[in-house]
Structures are given as C-alpha cells and as structure tokens.
Short mmCIF file of C-alpha atoms in Angstrom, two decimals:
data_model
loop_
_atom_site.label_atom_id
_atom_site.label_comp_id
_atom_site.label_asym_id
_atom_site.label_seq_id
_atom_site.Cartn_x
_atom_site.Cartn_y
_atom_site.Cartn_z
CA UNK A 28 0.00 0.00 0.00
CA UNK A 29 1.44 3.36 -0.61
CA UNK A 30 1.58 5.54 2.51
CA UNK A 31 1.53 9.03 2.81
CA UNK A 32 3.07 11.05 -0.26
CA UNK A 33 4.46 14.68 0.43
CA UNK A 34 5.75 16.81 -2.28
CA UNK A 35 8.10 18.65 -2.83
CA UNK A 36 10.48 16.82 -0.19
CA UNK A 37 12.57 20.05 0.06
CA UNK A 38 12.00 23.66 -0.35
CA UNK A 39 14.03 26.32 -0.44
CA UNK A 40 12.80 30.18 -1.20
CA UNK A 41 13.13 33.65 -0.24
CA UNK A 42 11.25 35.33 2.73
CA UNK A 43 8.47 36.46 0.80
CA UNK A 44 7.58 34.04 -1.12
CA UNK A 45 4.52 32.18 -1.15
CA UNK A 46 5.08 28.64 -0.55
CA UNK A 47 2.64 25.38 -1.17
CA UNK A 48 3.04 22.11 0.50
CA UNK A 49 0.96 19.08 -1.11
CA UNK A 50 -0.14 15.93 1.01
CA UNK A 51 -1.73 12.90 -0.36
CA UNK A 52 -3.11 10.80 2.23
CA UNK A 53 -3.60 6.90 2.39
CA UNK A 54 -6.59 5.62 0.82
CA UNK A 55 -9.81 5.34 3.34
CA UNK A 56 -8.23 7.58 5.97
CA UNK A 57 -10.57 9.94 7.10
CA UNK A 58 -8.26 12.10 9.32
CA UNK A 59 -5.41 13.86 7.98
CA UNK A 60 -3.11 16.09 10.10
CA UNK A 61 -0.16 18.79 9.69
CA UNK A 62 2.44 18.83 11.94
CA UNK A 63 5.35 21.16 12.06
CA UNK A 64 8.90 19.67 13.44
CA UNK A 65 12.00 22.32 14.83
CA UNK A 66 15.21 21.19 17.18
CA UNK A 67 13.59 23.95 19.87
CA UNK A 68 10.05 23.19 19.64
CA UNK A 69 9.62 19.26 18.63
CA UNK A 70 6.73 18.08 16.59
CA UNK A 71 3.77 21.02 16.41
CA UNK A 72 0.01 20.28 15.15
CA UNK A 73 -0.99 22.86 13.33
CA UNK A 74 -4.32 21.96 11.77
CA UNK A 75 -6.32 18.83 11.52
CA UNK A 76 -8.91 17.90 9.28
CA UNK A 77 -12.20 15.08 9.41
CA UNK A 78 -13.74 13.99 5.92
CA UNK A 79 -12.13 17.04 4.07
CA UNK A 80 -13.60 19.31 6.98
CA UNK A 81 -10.86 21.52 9.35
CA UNK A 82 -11.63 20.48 13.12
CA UNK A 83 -9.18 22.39 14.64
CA UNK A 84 -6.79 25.23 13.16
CA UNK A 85 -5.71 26.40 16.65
CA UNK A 86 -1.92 25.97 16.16
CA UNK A 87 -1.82 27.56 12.72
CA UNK A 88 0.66 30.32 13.74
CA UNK A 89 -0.36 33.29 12.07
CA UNK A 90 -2.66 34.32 9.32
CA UNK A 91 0.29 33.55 6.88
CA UNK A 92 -0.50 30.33 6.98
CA UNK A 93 -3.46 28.33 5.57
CA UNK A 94 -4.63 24.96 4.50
CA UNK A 95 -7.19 23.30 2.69
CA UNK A 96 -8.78 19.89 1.76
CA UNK A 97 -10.42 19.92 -1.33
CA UNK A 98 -11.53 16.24 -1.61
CA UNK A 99 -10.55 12.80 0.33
CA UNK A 100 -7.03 12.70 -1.26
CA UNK A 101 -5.32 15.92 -1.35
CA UNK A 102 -4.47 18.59 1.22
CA UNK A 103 -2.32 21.57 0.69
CA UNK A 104 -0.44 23.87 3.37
CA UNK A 105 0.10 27.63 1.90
CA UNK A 106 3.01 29.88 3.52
CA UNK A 107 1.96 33.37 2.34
CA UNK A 108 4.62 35.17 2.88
CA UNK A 109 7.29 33.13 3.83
CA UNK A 110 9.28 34.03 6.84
CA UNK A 111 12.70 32.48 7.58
CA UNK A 112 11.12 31.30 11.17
CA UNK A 113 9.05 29.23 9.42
CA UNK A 114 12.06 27.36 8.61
CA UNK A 115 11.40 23.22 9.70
CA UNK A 116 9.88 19.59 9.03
CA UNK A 117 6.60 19.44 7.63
CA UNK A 118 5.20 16.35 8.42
CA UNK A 119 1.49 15.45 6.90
CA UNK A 120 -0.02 12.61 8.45
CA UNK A 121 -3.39 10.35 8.02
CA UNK A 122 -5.17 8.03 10.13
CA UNK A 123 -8.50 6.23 9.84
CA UNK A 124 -10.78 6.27 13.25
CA UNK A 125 -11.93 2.98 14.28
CA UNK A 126 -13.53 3.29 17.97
CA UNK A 127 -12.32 5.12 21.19
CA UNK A 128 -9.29 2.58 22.46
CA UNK A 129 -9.07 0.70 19.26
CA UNK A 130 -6.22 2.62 18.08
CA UNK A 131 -6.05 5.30 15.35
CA UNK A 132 -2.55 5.37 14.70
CA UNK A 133 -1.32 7.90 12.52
CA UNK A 134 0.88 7.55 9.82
CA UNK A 135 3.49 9.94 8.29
CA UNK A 136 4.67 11.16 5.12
CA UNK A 137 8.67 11.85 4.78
CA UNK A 138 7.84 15.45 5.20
CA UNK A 139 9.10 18.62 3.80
CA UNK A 140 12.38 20.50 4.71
CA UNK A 141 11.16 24.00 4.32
CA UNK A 142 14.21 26.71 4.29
CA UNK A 143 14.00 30.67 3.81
CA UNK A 144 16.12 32.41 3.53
CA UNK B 15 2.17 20.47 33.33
CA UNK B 16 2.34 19.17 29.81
CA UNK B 17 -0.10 16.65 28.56
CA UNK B 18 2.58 14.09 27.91
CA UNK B 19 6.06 13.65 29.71
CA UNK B 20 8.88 12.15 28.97
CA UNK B 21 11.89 11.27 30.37
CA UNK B 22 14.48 13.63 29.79
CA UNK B 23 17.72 12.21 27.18
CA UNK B 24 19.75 11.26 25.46
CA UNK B 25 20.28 8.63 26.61
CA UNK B 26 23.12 6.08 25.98
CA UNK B 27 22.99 2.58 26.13
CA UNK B 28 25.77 -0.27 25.53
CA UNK B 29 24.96 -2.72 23.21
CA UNK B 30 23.39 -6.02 24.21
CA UNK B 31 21.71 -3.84 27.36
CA UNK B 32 18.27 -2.93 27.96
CA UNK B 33 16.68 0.18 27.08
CA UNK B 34 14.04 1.57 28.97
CA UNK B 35 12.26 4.66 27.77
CA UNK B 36 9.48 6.19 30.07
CA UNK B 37 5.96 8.43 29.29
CA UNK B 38 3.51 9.78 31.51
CA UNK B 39 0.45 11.74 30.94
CA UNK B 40 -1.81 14.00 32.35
CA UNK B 41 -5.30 12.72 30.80
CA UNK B 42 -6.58 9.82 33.04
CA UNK B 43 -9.46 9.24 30.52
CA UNK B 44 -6.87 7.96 27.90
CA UNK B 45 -7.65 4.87 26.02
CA UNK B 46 -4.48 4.42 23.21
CA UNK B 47 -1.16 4.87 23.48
CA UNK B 48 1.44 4.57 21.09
CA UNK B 49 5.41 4.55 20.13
CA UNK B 50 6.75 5.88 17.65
CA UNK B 51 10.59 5.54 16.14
CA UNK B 52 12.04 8.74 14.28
CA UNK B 53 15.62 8.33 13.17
CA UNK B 54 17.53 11.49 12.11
CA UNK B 55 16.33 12.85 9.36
CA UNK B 56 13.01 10.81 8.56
CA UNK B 57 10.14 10.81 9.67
CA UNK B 58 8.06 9.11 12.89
CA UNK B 59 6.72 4.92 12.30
CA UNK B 60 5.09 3.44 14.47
CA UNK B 61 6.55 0.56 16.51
CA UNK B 62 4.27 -0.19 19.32
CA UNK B 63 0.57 0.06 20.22
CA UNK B 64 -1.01 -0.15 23.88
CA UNK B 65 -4.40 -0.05 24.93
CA UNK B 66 -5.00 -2.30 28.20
CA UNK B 67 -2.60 -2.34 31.26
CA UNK B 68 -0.28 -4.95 31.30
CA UNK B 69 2.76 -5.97 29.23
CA UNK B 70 2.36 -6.00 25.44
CA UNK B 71 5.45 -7.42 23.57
CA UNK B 72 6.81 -7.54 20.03
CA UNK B 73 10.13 -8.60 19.39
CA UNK B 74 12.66 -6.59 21.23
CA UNK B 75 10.38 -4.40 22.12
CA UNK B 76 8.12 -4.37 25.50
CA UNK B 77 5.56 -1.52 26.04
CA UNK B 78 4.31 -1.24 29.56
CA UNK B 79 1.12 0.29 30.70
CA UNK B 80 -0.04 1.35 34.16
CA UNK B 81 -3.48 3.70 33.59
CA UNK B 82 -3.54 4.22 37.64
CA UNK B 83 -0.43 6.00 37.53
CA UNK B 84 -0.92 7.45 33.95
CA UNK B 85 2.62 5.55 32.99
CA UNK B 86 3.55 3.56 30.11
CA UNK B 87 6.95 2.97 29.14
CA UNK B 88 8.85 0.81 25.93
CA UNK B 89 11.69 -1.47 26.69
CA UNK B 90 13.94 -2.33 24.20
CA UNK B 91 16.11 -5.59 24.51
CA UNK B 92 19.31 -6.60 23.49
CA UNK B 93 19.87 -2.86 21.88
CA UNK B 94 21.45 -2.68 18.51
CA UNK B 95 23.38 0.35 17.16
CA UNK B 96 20.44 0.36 15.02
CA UNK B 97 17.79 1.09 17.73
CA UNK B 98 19.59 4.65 18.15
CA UNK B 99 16.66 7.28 17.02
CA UNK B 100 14.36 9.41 18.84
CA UNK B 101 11.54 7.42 20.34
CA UNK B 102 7.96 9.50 20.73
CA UNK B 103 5.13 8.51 22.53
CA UNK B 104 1.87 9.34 22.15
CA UNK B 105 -1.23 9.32 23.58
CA UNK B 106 -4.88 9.53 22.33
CA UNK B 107 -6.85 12.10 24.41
CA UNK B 108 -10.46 11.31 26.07
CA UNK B 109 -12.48 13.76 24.48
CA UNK B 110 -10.55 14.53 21.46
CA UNK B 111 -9.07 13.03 18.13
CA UNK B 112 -5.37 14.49 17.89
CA UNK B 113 -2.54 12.70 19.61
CA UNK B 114 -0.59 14.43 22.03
CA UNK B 115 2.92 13.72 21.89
CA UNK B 116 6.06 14.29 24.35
CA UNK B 117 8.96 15.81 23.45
CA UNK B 118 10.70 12.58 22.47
CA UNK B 119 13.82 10.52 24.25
CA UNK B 120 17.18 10.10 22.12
CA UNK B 121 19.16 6.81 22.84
CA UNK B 122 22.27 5.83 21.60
CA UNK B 123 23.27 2.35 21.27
CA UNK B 124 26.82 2.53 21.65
CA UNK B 125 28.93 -0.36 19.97
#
C-alpha cells in the first residue's frame, strides 16, 4: 500500500515568497493532520482535518498560513509570505478512526524540509 | 504540566543492554497509546501500540502500561546500534481526536 506522499520533499525560497506544501493521504483515511517539526520546539500540530472538513486550526501560527482539503485525497499547506522562522519539518499525516481505544494510529509522510532564507 | 512527559535524554545505552524509555500523561481518561521511532532525518513509524494495562510485547520491544499511575513505558532488549533514534510517545486524548505527543527521548546504542 502506498503511505503518505508529500511533495516537494525540500523547499528552499526567499522570505516572501509564497510557498505550497501538497499531502496525499492513504486511501480510506478519514483524518489527515499537519504537523510542524523544529530542534527547539519538537513536533507542532498545526491543523487537523475530518472527511475534508478543518476540526481544529488552533496551532496555525499566524494568518500567513493556511490549509485546505479539497476532496478525500489531497491537502495543501500555503506559507503566504514566507518568513525564515518558518524554517522546519513538515510532516502530513493520516489516520483512519476505528472506535475510542481501538487505536487510530497515525501515519506519516517523509515530510518537507522547508528553508528561507 | 504538559499533557505528555517524557523522560528527559539522550540517553546512551551499551549494546546487548536494555533500554528503557518512560511516558507519563496528564489525561486519566486515555484509552491508546502509542510509540513511535524517528531516526535522524526521517520521519516518525510506528513501533508499538497499547491499549490495556499490562505488558504488550513484540520482538525486542516491550511496552508497559499502568493507567492508575498514567505511565507507560517501551523497553527495548538486546539494543542494537540500530535502535539509536528518537523514540515518541503518544497518547490519544479522552475527548478529542489528535494525539498528544512528548517531546521525544534520544538513545544511543553505543557499539
């Protein structure tokens, strides 16, 4: 089965810039998360969404940033504009809920180094 | 207090020795916990899954769970050089469907 795809794996712009991250998450999942990954601050959830819909957007940093769902398999994360603090790991990830207890593991894509400079 | 502790690294182990990597949590209502491997560079798999307190064990691995004292921990046997990554656990919430995850342990397996 082919897990999580992330593209581009690494990106490198200018502050300014407007930057798109692309997640495709595995078939039947219904939950798909982005997570944000530094040395000083570990791994950060910034938005998750159920069936296409955003559930919580409460550690989306700042108004720069922005993501959407547009059907089951495709999620993008928009930087607009780029800041070199926004500099890390973004990690997409999808899971599929089964029951409270019965474990909803989530799975990771190989993420995307994001530098600005 | 955070919602999910971990003990603080790196730590280094010979190999051959035991491993012992430990999580506690804030949320008594918590129903699934889970370990996850990231070596430098990659991203987080899983490696273990908990949901009942006992011992649950899966090769050279041994997760531990004790919901009275809102501990689990992951033991890793006979360490190999190749067991040396960051090791996240993570723990499903009661009344919510995002995992909250501690700040990770880093062992070395030293050769």
């Amino acid at each position: 089965d082919a897990g999580v795809i992330q593209s581009p794996r690494h990106e490198v712009t200018e502050m300014g810039q407007e930057v798109t991250l692309r997640c495709k998450p595995i078939s039947g999942h219904d939950y798909l998360f982005w997570y944000r990954q530094t040395m000083m601050r570990g791994l950060e959830l910034l938005i998750y969404f159920n069936n296409n819909v955003p559930i919580d957007d409460s550690g989306m940093p700042e108004d720069r940033f922005s993501a959407k769902m547009p059907n089951a398999s495709f999620s993008t994360l928009k930087i607009q504009p780029s800041e070199p603090r926004d500099s890390a790991v973004y990690f997409c990830a999808s899971s599929l809920w089964r029951a409270r207890g019965k474990g909803s593991p989530l799975h990771f894509g190989n993420g995307t180094r994001l530098t600005v400079t | 207090q955070k919602e999910v502790e971990q003990n603080s690294g790196p730590l280094s182990v010979p190999e051959g020795a035991i491993a012992s990597l430990n999580c506690t949590y804030s949320d008594r209502g918590s129903q699934s916990f889970f370990w996850y491997r990231q070596y430098s560079g990659k991203s987080p798999e899983l490696i273990m899954s908990i949901y009942s307190n006992g011992d649950k064990e899966d090769g050279r691995f041994t997760a531990q769970l004790n919901k009275a004292s809102q501990y689990v921990s992951l033991l890793i046997r006979d360490s190999q050089p190749s067991d040396s990554a960051t090791y996240l656990c993570a723990v499903e919430p009661t009344n919510d469907y995002k995992l909250s995850f501690g700040a990770g342990t880093t062992v070395t397996v030293r050769a």
